[in-house]
Tab-separated table of C-alpha atoms in Angstrom:
chain	number	residue	atom	x	y	z
A	1	MET	CA	-0.040	-0.059	0.203
A	2	SER	CA	1.947	3.380	-1.196
A	3	ARG	CA	1.028	6.508	1.055
A	4	LEU	CA	0.280	10.116	-0.923
A	5	PRO	CA	3.242	12.508	-0.134
A	6	ALA	CA	1.945	15.054	2.975
A	7	PRO	CA	0.904	18.569	0.753
A	8	ALA	CA	3.845	21.153	1.112
A	9	ARG	CA	3.153	24.232	2.442
A	10	PRO	CA	3.111	27.144	-0.470
A	11	PRO	CA	6.436	29.297	-0.804
A	12	ALA	CA	6.846	32.771	0.500
A	13	SER	CA	5.924	34.327	-2.524
A	14	TRP	CA	2.372	32.785	-1.919
A	15	ARG	CA	2.194	33.508	1.222
A	16	ARG	CA	3.084	36.690	0.971
A	17	GLY	CA	0.594	37.568	-2.130
A	18	THR	CA	-2.191	36.319	0.376
A	19	ALA	CA	-0.980	38.317	3.508
A	20	LEU	CA	-0.503	41.046	2.044
A	21	GLY	CA	-2.560	41.402	-0.854
A	22	VAL	CA	-6.074	40.072	-0.039
A	23	PRO	CA	-6.400	43.017	2.844
A	24	GLY	CA	-4.609	45.449	1.048
A	25	LEU	CA	-7.032	45.031	-1.803
A	26	ILE	CA	-9.722	45.413	0.779
A	27	LEU	CA	-8.551	48.423	2.385
A	28	LEU	CA	-7.314	50.777	-0.607
A	29	GLY	CA	-10.822	49.779	-1.653
A	30	ALA	CA	-12.748	51.381	1.471
A	31	ALA	CA	-9.785	54.455	1.322
A	32	LEU	CA	-10.630	54.909	-1.858
A	33	SER	CA	-14.713	55.081	-1.743
A	34	VAL	CA	-13.713	57.294	1.275
A	35	LEU	CA	-11.819	60.009	-0.925
A	36	SER	CA	-14.841	59.238	-3.029
A	37	ALA	CA	-17.277	60.911	-0.126
A	38	ALA	CA	-14.722	63.579	0.471
A	39	PHE	CA	-15.119	65.156	-2.815
A	40	SER	CA	-18.757	65.054	-2.397
A	41	ALA	CA	-18.215	69.454	-2.288
A	42	ASP	CA	-17.552	69.063	-6.161
A	43	THR	CA	-21.056	68.627	-6.947
A	44	PHE	CA	-22.475	72.459	-6.338
A	45	HIS	CA	-21.107	75.271	-6.733
A	46	ASP	CA	-22.528	78.982	-6.508
A	47	CYS	CA	-25.861	78.029	-6.089
A	48	HIS	CA	-25.182	75.350	-9.515
A	49	TYR	CA	-25.876	71.480	-9.254
A	50	PHE	CA	-22.893	70.041	-11.775
A	51	GLY	CA	-23.701	66.397	-10.537
A	52	PRO	CA	-20.928	64.625	-9.336
A	53	SER	CA	-17.450	65.317	-10.781
A	54	LEU	CA	-14.819	63.298	-12.703
A	55	ARG	CA	-13.143	62.611	-9.368
A	56	MET	CA	-15.483	61.088	-7.620
A	57	HIS	CA	-16.290	58.901	-10.212
A	58	ILE	CA	-13.154	57.650	-10.583
A	59	PHE	CA	-12.626	56.795	-7.143
A	60	GLY	CA	-15.828	55.211	-6.455
A	61	TRP	CA	-15.630	53.030	-9.314
A	62	ALA	CA	-11.641	52.690	-8.534
A	63	GLY	CA	-12.702	52.067	-5.058
A	64	LEU	CA	-15.467	48.858	-6.202
A	65	CYS	CA	-13.150	47.778	-8.232
A	66	ALA	CA	-9.994	46.737	-5.642
A	67	GLY	CA	-13.125	45.502	-3.622
A	68	LEU	CA	-14.145	43.646	-5.789
A	69	ALA	CA	-10.581	42.593	-6.656
A	70	ALA	CA	-9.924	40.579	-3.392
A	71	PRO	CA	-11.983	38.246	-3.266
A	72	VAL	CA	-10.715	36.992	-6.716
A	73	LEU	CA	-7.455	36.981	-5.778
A	74	TYR	CA	-8.143	34.929	-3.007
A	75	ALA	CA	-9.903	32.403	-5.247
A	76	VAL	CA	-7.146	32.396	-7.612
A	77	LEU	CA	-4.176	32.118	-5.115
A	78	HIS	CA	-6.334	29.463	-2.805
A	79	ARG	CA	-7.091	27.676	-6.877
A	80	GLY	CA	-3.504	27.590	-7.741
A	81	ALA	CA	-2.549	26.357	-4.487
A	82	LEU	CA	-4.397	23.677	-4.918
A	83	ARG	CA	-3.441	22.671	-8.304
A	84	ARG	CA	0.505	23.003	-7.218
A	85	GLY	CA	-0.702	20.733	-4.514
A	86	TRP	CA	-0.170	22.852	-2.086
A	87	ALA	CA	-2.134	22.605	1.238
A	88	PRO	CA	-2.701	26.330	1.968
A	89	ALA	CA	-4.996	25.784	5.008
A	90	LEU	CA	-1.401	25.557	6.459
A	91	SER	CA	-0.390	28.658	6.310
A	92	ARG	CA	-0.554	30.704	8.311
A	93	ALA	CA	-1.706	33.888	5.751
A	94	SER	CA	-4.661	32.050	4.711
A	95	GLY	CA	-6.423	31.839	7.396
A	96	PRO	CA	-6.149	35.819	8.777
A	97	ALA	CA	-6.933	36.784	4.741
A	98	LEU	CA	-9.802	34.807	4.753
A	99	VAL	CA	-10.956	36.277	8.042
A	100	LEU	CA	-10.702	39.816	6.598
A	101	LEU	CA	-12.315	38.991	3.377
A	102	VAL	CA	-15.032	37.492	4.970
A	103	LEU	CA	-14.865	41.257	7.115
A	104	GLY	CA	-14.558	43.116	3.553
A	105	VAL	CA	-17.950	42.444	3.201
A	106	LEU	CA	-18.664	45.517	5.078
A	107	PRO	CA	-16.737	48.069	2.922
A	108	LEU	CA	-17.786	46.402	-0.410
A	109	LEU	CA	-21.371	47.165	1.346
A	110	PHE	CA	-20.307	50.690	1.168
A	111	GLU	CA	-18.235	50.971	-1.748
A	112	ALA	CA	-21.328	49.731	-3.714
A	113	PHE	CA	-23.258	52.453	-1.860
A	114	VAL	CA	-20.970	55.052	-3.097
A	115	VAL	CA	-21.365	54.093	-7.147
A	116	TRP	CA	-24.809	54.106	-6.531
A	117	THR	CA	-24.835	57.596	-4.739
A	118	LEU	CA	-22.747	59.004	-8.237
A	119	TYR	CA	-26.117	57.891	-9.709
A	120	ALA	CA	-28.684	58.974	-7.474
A	121	PRO	CA	-30.964	62.137	-8.816
A	122	ASP	CA	-30.336	65.592	-7.737
A	123	PRO	CA	-31.224	65.632	-3.866
A	124	ALA	CA	-31.728	69.692	-4.003
A	125	GLY	CA	-34.790	68.389	-6.284
A	126	GLY	CA	-33.817	70.050	-9.137
A	127	HIS	CA	-33.763	74.171	-8.125
A	128	ASP	CA	-30.743	75.698	-8.189
A	129	CYS	CA	-30.034	76.807	-4.037
A	130	SER	CA	-32.831	75.081	-2.550
A	131	GLY	CA	-33.282	72.304	-0.695
A	132	LEU	CA	-30.477	69.781	0.804
A	133	ALA	CA	-27.560	72.784	-0.163
A	134	TYR	CA	-28.989	74.895	2.415
A	135	ALA	CA	-30.014	72.528	4.664
A	136	LEU	CA	-25.795	70.526	4.577
A	137	VAL	CA	-24.505	75.053	5.257
A	138	GLY	CA	-27.497	75.006	8.109
A	139	ARG	CA	-29.200	78.695	6.639
A	140	GLY	CA	-32.634	78.918	5.702
A	141	PRO	CA	-33.676	79.507	2.272
A	142	HIS	CA	-33.899	83.689	1.385
A	143	PRO	CA	-36.690	85.063	2.822
A	144	ALA	CA	-39.639	85.921	1.072
A	145	GLY	CA	-40.623	89.433	-0.538
């Protein structure tokens, strides 16, 4: 009766890719989405609503793409390790990466919300200097008369 050889541990390059790549993409996606939300002042200028700026679109979509790339990278690395006969479950990099990947669902939902807000209708209702523009600044509308 012949025994199959025990699966080998993945090399250091695979462990670095899993330990740093997956959490790095999750954090990068969250940071880019926060930056997109930080540029929300670009939408109004002199009481005119211009809509989301180009940099809001770039950072919002880049954040969502980075957040979606994290589970894809983990799956590719895990499947590649299994094909090569490595035991990814034995490495110290795979466990924390999987935990961060599960916790990364919350930033992923935030990133999807940021992209959704890029295409939401004008919160002021389409009228210049009304609605949300005054509520954000903390002053009332123009006096009548």
